[in-house]
Coordinates of C-alpha atoms and ligand atoms in Angstrom, one line a residue:
M491 CA 68.2 89.6 131.0
C492 CA 69.4 88.2 134.4
G493 CA 70.1 84.5 134.5
I494 CA 68.7 82.4 137.3
V495 CA 69.5 78.8 138.2
G496 CA 68.4 76.3 140.9
Y497 CA 69.5 72.8 141.8
I498 CA 68.2 70.2 144.2
G499 CA 69.4 66.6 144.3
K500 CA 72.1 64.2 145.3
N501 CA 75.2 66.1 144.2
Q502 CA 76.9 69.2 145.5
A503 CA 75.0 72.2 144.4
L504 CA 77.9 74.7 144.1
P505 CA 79.7 73.4 141.0
I506 CA 76.3 72.8 139.2
L507 CA 75.2 76.4 140.0
L508 CA 78.4 77.9 138.8
E509 CA 78.4 75.9 135.6
G510 CA 74.8 76.9 135.0
L511 CA 75.6 80.5 135.6
K512 CA 78.5 80.4 133.2
K513 CA 76.0 79.2 130.5
L514 CA 73.7 82.1 131.3
E515 CA 76.2 84.9 131.7
Y516 CA 75.1 86.3 128.3
R517 CA 71.8 87.3 130.0
G518 CA 73.6 89.7 132.4
Y519 CA 77.0 90.0 133.7
D520 CA 77.4 92.9 136.1
S521 CA 77.3 90.8 139.3
S522 CA 76.5 87.3 140.4
G523 CA 75.8 85.3 143.5
I524 CA 74.7 81.9 144.9
A525 CA 72.9 80.7 148.0
I526 CA 73.2 77.1 149.3
I527 CA 71.5 75.3 152.2
G528 CA 73.9 72.7 153.8
P529 CA 75.3 71.6 157.2
E530 CA 76.3 75.2 157.9
G531 CA 72.8 76.6 157.3
L532 CA 72.0 79.0 154.5
T533 CA 75.2 80.4 153.1
T534 CA 75.5 83.1 150.4
E535 CA 78.3 84.6 148.4
K536 CA 78.0 87.4 145.9
S537 CA 80.3 89.6 143.9
V538 CA 80.1 92.6 141.6
G539 CA 81.5 92.1 138.1
K540 CA 81.8 89.0 136.0
L541 CA 81.2 85.5 137.3
A542 CA 85.0 85.0 137.5
N543 CA 85.0 87.5 140.4
L544 CA 82.5 85.4 142.3
E545 CA 84.5 82.2 141.7
Q546 CA 87.7 84.0 143.0
K547 CA 85.8 85.1 146.1
L548 CA 84.5 81.7 147.0
P549 CA 86.4 80.3 149.9
S550 CA 88.8 77.5 149.3
R551 CA 86.6 75.4 151.7
T552 CA 83.8 74.9 149.3
I553 CA 80.2 75.6 150.4
T554 CA 78.6 72.2 150.9
G555 CA 74.9 71.4 150.3
T556 CA 72.8 69.8 147.8
I557 CA 70.2 72.5 147.3
G558 CA 71.0 76.0 146.0
I559 CA 70.1 78.9 143.8
G560 CA 72.2 81.3 141.7
H561 CA 71.9 84.5 139.7
T562 CA 73.8 86.6 137.2
R563 CA 72.5 90.1 137.0
W564 CA 71.8 92.9 134.5
A565 CA 71.1 95.9 136.8
T566 CA 67.7 97.6 136.7
H567 CA 67.2 98.9 140.2
G568 CA 70.5 99.9 141.8
R569 CA 73.9 100.0 140.3
P570 CA 76.0 96.9 140.0
S571 CA 77.5 96.2 143.5
D572 CA 78.1 93.3 145.9
A573 CA 75.1 94.5 148.0
N574 CA 72.7 94.7 145.0
A575 CA 73.8 91.3 143.6
H576 CA 71.3 88.4 144.1
P577 CA 70.5 86.3 146.1
H578 CA 68.7 88.6 148.5
L579 CA 68.0 87.4 152.1
S580 CA 65.2 87.9 154.5
P581 CA 66.1 89.8 157.7
N582 CA 66.4 86.6 159.7
G583 CA 68.6 85.1 156.9
R584 CA 66.2 82.1 156.5
F585 CA 64.9 82.8 153.0
A586 CA 67.0 83.5 149.9
V587 CA 65.6 84.8 146.6
V588 CA 66.8 85.2 143.1
H589 CA 64.8 87.3 140.6
N590 CA 64.7 88.1 136.9
G591 CA 62.4 91.0 136.0
I592 CA 61.0 94.0 137.9
V593 CA 58.8 94.3 141.0
E594 CA 56.9 97.4 139.9
N595 CA 55.3 98.2 143.3
Y596 CA 58.3 97.6 145.5
L597 CA 58.1 101.1 146.9
Q598 CA 54.5 100.8 147.9
I599 CA 55.3 97.3 149.4
K600 CA 58.0 98.9 151.6
E601 CA 55.6 101.5 152.8
H602 CA 52.5 99.4 153.3
Y603 CA 53.9 96.0 154.4
L604 CA 57.4 96.5 155.5
A605 CA 57.4 99.8 157.3
G606 CA 60.4 99.9 159.8
H607 CA 62.4 97.2 157.9
T608 CA 66.0 97.9 157.1
F609 CA 67.1 97.0 153.6
C610 CA 70.7 96.0 152.6
S611 CA 70.3 96.8 148.9
E612 CA 68.8 99.3 146.5
T613 CA 67.0 96.6 144.6
D614 CA 63.3 95.9 144.1
T615 CA 64.0 92.2 144.8
E616 CA 64.8 92.4 148.4
V617 CA 61.2 93.1 149.4
I618 CA 60.3 89.6 148.3
A619 CA 62.6 88.0 150.8
H620 CA 61.2 90.3 153.5
L621 CA 57.6 89.5 152.5
L622 CA 58.3 85.7 152.7
E623 CA 59.6 86.1 156.2
K624 CA 56.6 88.2 157.2
F625 CA 54.1 85.8 155.8
Y626 CA 55.9 82.5 156.9
D627 CA 53.9 80.6 159.4
G628 CA 55.4 77.1 159.0
D629 CA 54.4 76.7 155.4
F630 CA 56.8 77.9 152.7
E631 CA 54.3 77.4 149.8
D632 CA 51.7 79.4 151.6
A633 CA 54.1 82.2 152.3
V634 CA 55.0 82.3 148.5
R635 CA 51.3 82.4 147.6
Q636 CA 50.7 85.3 150.0
M637 CA 53.7 87.1 148.6
L638 CA 52.4 86.7 145.1
Q639 CA 49.1 88.4 146.1
V640 CA 51.1 91.5 146.9
V641 CA 53.8 91.9 144.2
R642 CA 53.1 93.3 140.8
G643 CA 55.4 93.2 137.7
A644 CA 57.0 90.9 135.3
F645 CA 59.3 88.4 137.0
A646 CA 60.6 84.9 137.4
L647 CA 61.5 84.0 141.0
V648 CA 63.4 81.1 142.6
M649 CA 63.3 80.8 146.4
I650 CA 64.7 78.6 149.2
C651 CA 63.8 78.4 152.9
L652 CA 66.1 77.1 155.6
E653 CA 63.2 75.7 157.6
E654 CA 62.2 73.5 154.6
P655 CA 65.5 72.5 153.0
D656 CA 63.9 69.7 150.9
K657 CA 62.4 72.0 148.3
I658 CA 62.9 74.9 146.0
I659 CA 59.9 77.0 145.0
A660 CA 59.9 78.9 141.7
C661 CA 57.2 80.9 139.9
R662 CA 56.9 83.1 136.9
K663 CA 55.0 86.1 135.6
D664 CA 56.3 86.9 132.1
S665 CA 60.0 86.3 132.6
P666 CA 61.1 83.0 131.1
M667 CA 61.8 79.9 133.2
V668 CA 62.4 76.3 132.3
L669 CA 62.7 73.2 134.6
G670 CA 65.2 70.4 134.0
V671 CA 64.0 66.9 134.9
G672 CA 66.8 64.7 136.2
D673 CA 67.1 61.3 138.0
G674 CA 67.0 62.0 141.7
E675 CA 67.8 65.6 141.0
N676 CA 66.0 68.6 139.4
F677 CA 67.1 71.9 137.9
I678 CA 65.7 75.4 137.2
A679 CA 67.1 77.9 134.7
S680 CA 66.0 80.9 132.8
D681 CA 67.2 79.3 129.6
V682 CA 67.9 75.9 128.2
P683 CA 71.7 76.1 127.8
A684 CA 72.1 75.9 131.6
L685 CA 70.4 72.5 131.7
L686 CA 71.9 70.8 128.7
S687 CA 74.9 69.2 130.4
H688 CA 72.6 67.5 132.9
T689 CA 69.4 66.7 131.1
R690 CA 67.5 67.2 127.9
Q691 CA 64.1 66.6 129.5
C692 CA 62.5 69.9 130.3
I693 CA 59.3 71.6 131.3
Y694 CA 58.5 75.1 130.2
V695 CA 56.9 77.1 133.1
E696 CA 53.9 79.2 132.1
K697 CA 52.7 82.5 133.5
D698 CA 51.3 82.3 137.0
E699 CA 52.4 78.8 137.6
I700 CA 54.1 77.8 140.9
C701 CA 56.7 75.0 140.9
L702 CA 57.7 72.9 143.8
L703 CA 60.9 71.0 143.2
T704 CA 62.3 68.3 145.5
A705 CA 65.1 65.9 144.5
E706 CA 62.6 63.3 143.5
K707 CA 59.7 65.2 141.9
I708 CA 58.4 68.3 140.4
I709 CA 54.9 69.5 141.1
I710 CA 53.4 72.5 139.3
K711 CA 50.3 74.2 140.5
D712 CA 48.1 77.0 139.2
Q713 CA 47.2 80.1 141.2
N714 CA 44.4 78.2 143.0
G715 CA 46.6 75.4 144.1
N716 CA 45.4 72.9 141.5
I717 CA 48.1 70.5 140.2
I718 CA 48.7 71.0 136.5
D719 CA 49.7 68.2 134.2
K720 CA 52.7 69.5 132.2
T721 CA 54.3 68.1 129.1
V722 CA 58.0 67.1 129.4
H723 CA 59.8 68.2 126.2
T724 CA 63.0 66.7 124.9
I725 CA 65.4 69.4 123.8
A726 CA 66.8 68.7 120.4
W727 CA 70.0 70.7 120.7
D728 CA 73.1 69.0 122.0
A729 CA 75.2 70.4 124.8
E730 CA 78.0 71.3 122.2
S731 CA 75.7 73.7 120.4
A732 CA 75.8 75.9 123.4
E733 CA 79.6 75.7 123.7
K734 CA 82.2 77.8 121.8
D735 CA 83.6 74.8 120.1
G736 CA 87.1 76.1 119.6
Y737 CA 86.1 79.6 118.5
D738 CA 87.4 82.6 120.5
D739 CA 83.9 83.9 120.9
F740 CA 80.3 82.8 120.5
M741 CA 79.8 85.6 118.0
L742 CA 82.4 84.3 115.6
K743 CA 81.0 80.8 116.0
E744 CA 77.5 82.0 115.3
I745 CA 78.7 83.9 112.2
Y746 CA 80.4 80.7 110.9
E747 CA 77.2 78.7 111.7
Q748 CA 75.2 80.7 109.2
P749 CA 75.5 78.4 106.2
Q750 CA 74.2 75.5 108.4
A751 CA 71.5 77.8 109.9
F752 CA 70.4 78.8 106.4
R753 CA 69.9 75.1 105.5
K754 CA 67.9 74.5 108.7
V755 CA 65.5 77.5 108.2
L756 CA 64.9 76.5 104.6
S757 CA 64.6 72.8 105.3
G758 CA 61.3 71.2 104.4
R759 CA 59.8 74.6 103.5
I760 CA 60.3 74.5 99.7
E761 CA 58.4 71.6 98.2
Q762 CA 57.8 71.1 94.5
G763 CA 58.5 74.7 93.6
K764 CA 56.2 76.1 96.3
V765 CA 56.7 77.4 99.9
A766 CA 54.9 75.3 102.6
F767 CA 55.1 75.5 106.4
S768 CA 54.5 72.6 108.7
E769 CA 53.6 75.1 111.4
F770 CA 50.5 76.5 109.7
E771 CA 48.6 76.8 106.5
L772 CA 46.8 80.1 105.5
T773 CA 43.9 80.3 103.1
E774 CA 43.3 82.7 100.3
N775 CA 40.3 84.2 102.2
E776 CA 42.4 84.8 105.3
L777 CA 45.1 86.5 103.3
A778 CA 42.6 88.6 101.4
K779 CA 41.3 90.0 104.7
W780 CA 44.7 91.5 105.6
R781 CA 44.9 95.0 104.1
K782 CA 48.0 96.1 106.0
I783 CA 50.9 94.5 107.8
Y784 CA 52.7 96.0 110.8
I785 CA 56.1 94.5 111.5
V786 CA 57.0 95.1 115.2
A787 CA 60.3 94.3 116.7
C788 CA 63.4 95.7 118.6
G789 CA 67.0 96.2 117.6
T790 CA 68.4 93.8 115.1
A791 CA 65.0 92.1 114.7
Y792 CA 63.6 95.6 113.8
H793 CA 66.3 95.9 111.2
A794 CA 65.1 92.5 109.8
G795 CA 61.6 94.0 109.7
L796 CA 62.9 96.9 107.5
V797 CA 63.9 94.3 104.9
G798 CA 60.5 92.5 105.5
K799 CA 58.6 95.7 104.5
M800 CA 60.3 95.6 101.1
I801 CA 59.6 91.9 100.7
F802 CA 55.9 92.0 101.6
E803 CA 55.2 95.1 99.5
K804 CA 57.0 93.8 96.5
L805 CA 55.9 90.1 96.6
A806 CA 52.5 90.2 98.2
H807 CA 51.4 93.7 97.4
I808 CA 50.4 94.4 101.0
P809 CA 51.2 97.9 102.4
T810 CA 53.6 97.3 105.3
E811 CA 54.8 99.5 108.2
V812 CA 57.7 98.7 110.5
E813 CA 58.0 100.0 114.0
V814 CA 60.1 99.5 117.1
A815 CA 58.0 97.7 119.6
S816 CA 58.6 100.2 122.5
E817 CA 57.0 103.0 120.4
F818 CA 54.3 101.0 118.7
R819 CA 52.3 100.0 121.7
Y820 CA 52.1 103.6 123.1
R821 CA 50.9 105.4 120.0
E822 CA 47.5 103.7 119.5
P823 CA 48.2 102.2 116.1
M824 CA 45.2 101.6 113.8
L825 CA 44.7 97.9 114.4
N826 CA 41.7 95.7 113.6
E827 CA 40.8 92.4 112.0
E828 CA 42.1 93.6 108.7
T829 CA 45.6 94.0 110.1
L830 CA 48.3 91.4 110.3
V831 CA 51.0 92.0 112.9
L832 CA 54.3 90.3 112.3
V833 CA 56.4 90.2 115.5
I834 CA 60.0 89.2 115.1
S835 CA 62.1 88.2 118.1
Q836 CA 65.1 85.9 118.4
S837 CA 64.5 85.2 122.1
G838 CA 60.7 85.4 121.9
E839 CA 60.8 87.0 125.3
T840 CA 61.6 90.7 124.6
A841 CA 59.2 92.6 126.9
D842 CA 58.4 95.4 124.5
T843 CA 57.7 93.0 121.6
V844 CA 55.5 90.8 123.9
A845 CA 53.6 93.9 124.9
A846 CA 53.1 95.0 121.3
L847 CA 51.8 91.5 120.4
R848 CA 49.3 91.7 123.2
E849 CA 48.2 95.1 122.1
A850 CA 47.7 93.8 118.6
K851 CA 45.6 90.8 119.7
A852 CA 43.5 93.0 122.0
H853 CA 42.5 94.9 118.9
G854 CA 41.5 91.9 116.9
A855 CA 44.6 91.7 114.7
K856 CA 46.1 88.4 113.8
V857 CA 49.7 87.9 114.9
I858 CA 52.4 85.8 113.1
A859 CA 55.6 85.4 115.1
I860 CA 59.1 84.8 113.7
T861 CA 61.2 83.5 116.6
N862 CA 64.1 81.2 117.4
V863 CA 63.0 80.0 120.8
L864 CA 60.6 77.1 121.1
G865 CA 57.8 77.6 123.5
S866 CA 58.8 81.3 124.2
A867 CA 56.1 83.8 125.3
I868 CA 55.9 85.2 121.7
A869 CA 55.6 81.7 120.2
R870 CA 52.9 80.7 122.7
E871 CA 50.8 83.9 122.4
S872 CA 50.9 84.4 118.6
D873 CA 48.3 83.0 116.3
Y874 CA 50.9 81.4 114.1
T875 CA 54.6 80.9 114.7
L876 CA 57.4 80.4 112.2
Y877 CA 60.6 79.1 113.9
L878 CA 64.1 80.0 112.7
W879 CA 65.7 76.7 113.8
A880 CA 69.0 78.6 114.0
G881 CA 70.2 76.8 117.2
P882 CA 71.0 78.7 120.4
E883 CA 72.3 82.2 119.9
I884 CA 74.5 83.0 122.9
S885 CA 76.4 86.1 121.9
V886 CA 74.7 89.3 122.8
A887 CA 75.2 90.6 119.3
S888 CA 72.8 88.8 117.1
T889 CA 74.1 87.4 113.8
K890 CA 72.7 84.1 112.6
A891 CA 69.3 84.9 114.1
Y892 CA 69.2 88.1 111.9
T893 CA 70.1 86.4 108.7
T894 CA 67.6 83.5 109.3
M895 CA 64.9 86.1 110.2
L896 CA 65.5 87.5 106.7
I897 CA 65.2 84.1 105.1
A898 CA 62.0 83.4 107.1
E899 CA 60.6 86.7 105.8
Y900 CA 61.5 85.9 102.2
L901 CA 59.8 82.5 102.6
L902 CA 56.7 84.1 104.2
G903 CA 56.5 86.8 101.5
A904 CA 56.8 84.2 98.7
Y905 CA 54.1 82.1 100.5
F906 CA 51.7 85.0 100.6
A907 CA 52.4 85.9 97.0
Q908 CA 51.8 82.3 95.8
I909 CA 48.5 82.2 97.6
K910 CA 47.4 85.7 96.5
G911 CA 48.7 85.1 92.9
T912 CA 50.8 88.2 93.0
I913 CA 53.9 86.5 91.7
T914 CA 54.5 84.6 88.4
N915 CA 55.6 81.0 88.6
E916 CA 58.9 81.9 86.9
R917 CA 59.8 84.6 89.5
L918 CA 58.8 82.4 92.4
A919 CA 61.1 79.7 91.0
E920 CA 63.9 82.2 90.7
I921 CA 63.5 83.4 94.3
L922 CA 63.3 79.9 95.7
H923 CA 66.4 78.8 93.7
A924 CA 68.3 81.9 95.0
L925 CA 67.3 81.0 98.5
A926 CA 68.5 77.4 98.1
Q927 CA 71.9 78.6 96.9
L928 CA 72.5 80.8 100.0
P929 CA 74.3 78.3 102.2
E930 CA 76.9 77.7 99.6
K931 CA 77.4 81.4 98.8
A932 CA 77.6 82.3 102.5
Q933 CA 80.3 79.6 102.9
Q934 CA 82.4 81.5 100.2
L935 CA 82.2 84.6 102.4
L936 CA 83.8 82.7 105.3
S937 CA 86.9 81.6 103.3
N938 CA 90.3 82.3 104.8
D939 CA 91.1 84.7 102.0
F940 CA 88.0 86.9 102.6
I941 CA 88.6 86.8 106.4
Q942 CA 92.2 88.0 105.7
Q943 CA 90.8 91.0 103.8
I944 CA 88.4 91.8 106.6
N945 CA 91.2 91.7 109.1
T946 CA 93.2 94.2 107.1
I947 CA 90.2 96.5 107.0
A948 CA 89.5 96.1 110.7
E949 CA 93.1 97.0 111.5
G950 CA 92.5 100.3 109.7
Y951 CA 89.5 101.0 111.9
Q952 CA 91.0 100.3 115.2
K953 CA 91.6 104.0 116.2
V954 CA 88.6 105.4 114.5
H955 CA 86.1 107.4 116.6
N956 CA 83.3 107.9 114.0
L957 CA 82.3 106.0 111.0
F958 CA 79.5 106.2 108.4
F959 CA 77.7 103.4 106.6
I960 CA 75.7 104.3 103.5
G961 CA 73.4 102.5 101.1
R962 CA 70.1 102.7 99.3
G963 CA 66.9 100.6 99.4
L964 CA 67.7 97.1 100.6
D965 CA 71.4 98.1 101.0
W966 CA 70.3 100.8 103.4
A967 CA 68.3 98.4 105.5
I968 CA 71.4 96.2 105.8
V969 CA 73.8 99.0 106.7
L970 CA 71.6 99.9 109.6
E971 CA 72.3 96.5 111.0
G972 CA 76.0 96.8 110.1
A973 CA 76.3 100.0 112.1
L974 CA 74.5 98.5 115.1
K975 CA 76.9 95.6 115.1
L976 CA 79.9 97.8 115.1
K977 CA 78.6 100.1 117.8
E978 CA 77.5 97.5 120.2
I979 CA 80.7 95.4 120.3
S980 CA 83.5 97.8 119.3
Y981 CA 82.1 101.0 120.9
I982 CA 83.0 103.0 117.8
H983 CA 80.3 105.5 117.0
A984 CA 78.7 104.6 113.7
E985 CA 75.8 106.0 111.8
A986 CA 74.0 104.4 108.9
Y987 CA 72.5 106.7 106.4
A988 CA 70.4 106.4 103.3
A989 CA 73.1 107.4 100.8
G990 CA 71.0 110.0 99.1
E991 CA 70.2 111.8 102.4
L992 CA 73.8 112.6 103.5
K993 CA 73.8 115.8 101.5
H994 CA 70.8 117.1 103.4
G995 CA 72.9 117.9 106.4
T996 CA 75.1 115.0 107.6
L997 CA 77.7 115.5 104.9
A998 CA 79.0 118.2 107.2
L999 CA 80.5 115.5 109.4
I1000 CA 82.5 113.8 106.6
T1001 CA 86.3 114.5 106.9
D1002 CA 89.4 112.5 106.3
E1003 CA 88.9 111.1 109.8
T1004 CA 85.5 109.7 109.1
P1005 CA 85.7 106.5 107.1
V1006 CA 82.7 105.5 105.1
I1007 CA 81.5 102.0 104.3
A1008 CA 79.3 102.0 101.2
L1009 CA 77.1 99.0 100.5
C1010 CA 76.4 99.1 96.8
V1011 CA 74.9 95.8 95.8
Q1012 CA 71.4 96.7 94.6
E1013 CA 71.6 97.2 90.8
S1014 CA 68.6 99.5 90.7
T1015 CA 70.3 102.2 92.7
Y1016 CA 73.9 101.3 91.9
E1017 CA 74.6 104.4 89.8
K1018 CA 73.1 106.7 92.3
T1019 CA 75.1 105.2 95.2
I1020 CA 78.3 105.6 93.2
S1021 CA 77.5 109.3 92.9
N1022 CA 77.1 109.5 96.6
I1023 CA 80.4 107.7 97.1
K1024 CA 82.0 110.3 94.9
E1025 CA 80.5 113.0 97.1
V1026 CA 82.1 111.6 100.3
K1027 CA 85.4 110.9 98.5
A1028 CA 85.5 114.6 97.4
R1029 CA 85.4 115.4 101.2
D1030 CA 88.5 113.2 101.8
A1031 CA 86.7 110.2 103.4
Q1032 CA 88.4 106.9 103.2
V1033 CA 85.8 104.7 101.4
L1034 CA 85.4 100.9 101.6
I1035 CA 82.9 99.6 99.0
V1036 CA 81.1 96.4 99.5
T1037 CA 79.7 95.4 96.2
S1038 CA 79.1 92.4 93.9
E1039 CA 82.1 90.9 92.1
N1040 CA 80.9 92.2 88.7
H1041 CA 81.7 95.7 89.8
Q1042 CA 85.2 95.0 90.8
Q1043 CA 86.8 97.3 88.3
E1044 CA 84.8 100.4 88.9
A1045 CA 84.9 99.9 92.7
A1046 CA 88.7 99.8 92.6
Q1047 CA 88.8 103.1 90.7
I1048 CA 86.6 105.1 93.1
S1049 CA 87.3 103.7 96.6
D1050 CA 90.2 103.0 98.9
A1051 CA 89.3 99.4 99.6
Q1052 CA 86.8 96.9 98.2
L1053 CA 85.1 93.7 99.4
L1054 CA 83.5 91.7 96.7
L1055 CA 80.4 89.5 97.1
P1056 CA 79.5 86.5 95.0
L1057 CA 76.8 87.3 92.5
A1058 CA 73.3 86.5 93.7
D1059 CA 69.7 87.4 92.8
N1060 CA 69.6 91.1 93.7
F1061 CA 66.5 90.7 95.8
I1062 CA 67.9 88.0 98.0
A1063 CA 71.4 89.5 98.1
P1064 CA 70.9 91.4 101.5
I1065 CA 71.2 88.0 103.3
L1066 CA 74.8 87.8 102.0
S1067 CA 75.6 91.5 102.1
V1068 CA 75.4 91.7 105.9
I1069 CA 78.0 88.9 106.5
P1070 CA 81.0 91.1 105.7
L1071 CA 79.5 93.8 108.0
Q1072 CA 79.2 91.3 110.8
L1073 CA 82.8 90.3 110.3
I1074 CA 84.1 93.9 110.1
A1075 CA 82.4 94.6 113.5
Y1076 CA 83.7 91.4 115.0
Y1077 CA 87.4 91.8 113.9
T1078 CA 87.4 95.5 114.7
A1079 CA 86.2 94.8 118.2
K1080 CA 88.7 92.0 118.6
I1081 CA 91.6 94.2 117.6
R1082 CA 90.4 96.8 120.0
G1083 CA 90.4 94.2 122.8
C1084 CA 86.7 94.4 123.5
N1085 CA 84.7 91.7 125.3
I1086 CA 82.8 90.6 122.3
D1087 CA 80.2 88.3 123.7
Q1088 CA 79.4 90.5 126.7
P1089 CA 79.5 94.1 125.5
R1090 CA 79.2 96.8 128.2
N1091 CA 75.8 97.7 129.5
L1092 CA 74.0 95.1 127.4
A1093 CA 72.4 91.7 127.9
K1094 CA 70.7 89.2 125.7
S1095 CA 67.0 88.8 125.9
V1096 CA 65.6 92.1 127.2
T1097 CA 62.8 91.1 129.5
V1098 CA 62.2 94.6 131.0
E1099 CA 60.4 97.5 129.2
Ligands
F6R1909 C1 71.7 93.4 118.7 C2 70.6 92.6 119.4 C3 69.5 93.3 119.9 C4 68.2 92.4 119.8 C5 67.0 93.1 120.5 C6 65.7 92.2 120.3 O1 72.7 92.6 118.2 O2 70.8 91.4 119.5 O3 69.2 94.5 119.3 O4 68.0 92.2 118.4 O5 67.2 93.2 121.8 O6 65.9 90.9 120.7 P1 65.0 89.8 120.3 O7 65.2 89.5 118.9 O8 65.3 88.6 121.2 O9 63.6 90.2 120.5

């Protein structure tokens, strides 16, 4: 949510900033801007809309200078506009600031510290530039420290000062920030993809740290000014993994990457017929203590949690509740040392999920995190972390992170069950075998023939206004995710319903203009879902059935279209069932001409509450 970049070194800053912003545009894309210090002083350019608008606006004479900062915005305070775009300047034009997050007390700051000041924007950020000017007395770092005493909120900030053009100062409270270590040059970004074409050496900035970057060195200090010795990490991803690699959109690339991502999340975790994690080892005593599991997450990760509930209850016999993080933390959930809280987050930075994690820990609960981002806040603050190893997910709509979250949950559920003795060796072997077969089966779903069938279905949906997804049990958990995918990228209103619940009111909405997608893979509820399909058919709905290939004949008799999935262990099948729904959302949005990787009003990694 908002992308920030910074560069200081021997090269021209402008192309490096623009390239970095391009890599971060998935974090926010309603406006962007840059500020550079060079022979002409401190120059800024900003534009509402996508980064391409900024590039068009930049003068043909390029802005020269080897130190600069840049920003791509997802609006919180003030609508998207040129004036509200970052960087924001101090009144004398000598400080420029880019900001990710929220300054919660900006109104009080205006009143108490900046009375009489005129502001050029509606943002909370502008007060920071004004405070820096107010506190500056010949020492940039000191002005930053004074400013930090005053501002409250969750943020990452990057600042430059015309009087001290040999340094960038950056600091963070909660919002993510990573530094790239170069040779005679250094970089700042809110996420790794912006650094990869320059360096793989990086330093993760922690809460309350203040970073001073010159071309030659990086110094990181704590709140009291003590220098902190930081580890330099080598990023394992290559630059290409953050590129589209010939695909039209990151989302499509990430859907196609699923077989490979499945291999990675499984790799090294099934040994001699048992599940083992290199990240942690739990004992029988520890597990015996946990009488209840709360799974807490947002959006797609919450949908993964709904599948998780069925896994942990079935395999490990532990009662499990699933809640959206933004509700969980405010309702005083019953948490204590006998509770395990499982937080699930692709980015590891989602503000609501981080807050729920802290709430859980404050009440003595143990926290296990499932996340994709190494060193993220959620990974750092949890007691145990299980990584997805899915590689960078750039598209706003989550796909490979979702399916690998499911696999991580199956592995964790099986791990709990094998320790607690709640599963037979035979069933454990069957589940692990079914998991190991997933990459190959997922590959079958990405065949040209299957994609052709999906395209035909998507063409039929291009003019639709409302659509229903139905399913039962695990199928229901999966259609919730299918509906979210369709809504967020194609803007078609979709509702996912437990198939048996339609007749309790919602059936009133079914007409010949409301197509229904029925997921009918779970054998235990197959007959019942078929009856529900007949109910919607009787109200003239066009029905697409997504079911296993053994049901081909019956599906053809009672529906208008069918998508057939390869046979798989029914309990593990949800990981495959979601792939056609991801593809339907993708191709429907594509035919409707939507911007798939950057859907309206959204951003990846929601770091505000
Ligand atoms: C939808 C989507 C979002 C995220 C949600 C949580 O496709 O991606 O619903 O799942 O914002 O994000 P993470 O998993 O990063 O906590």
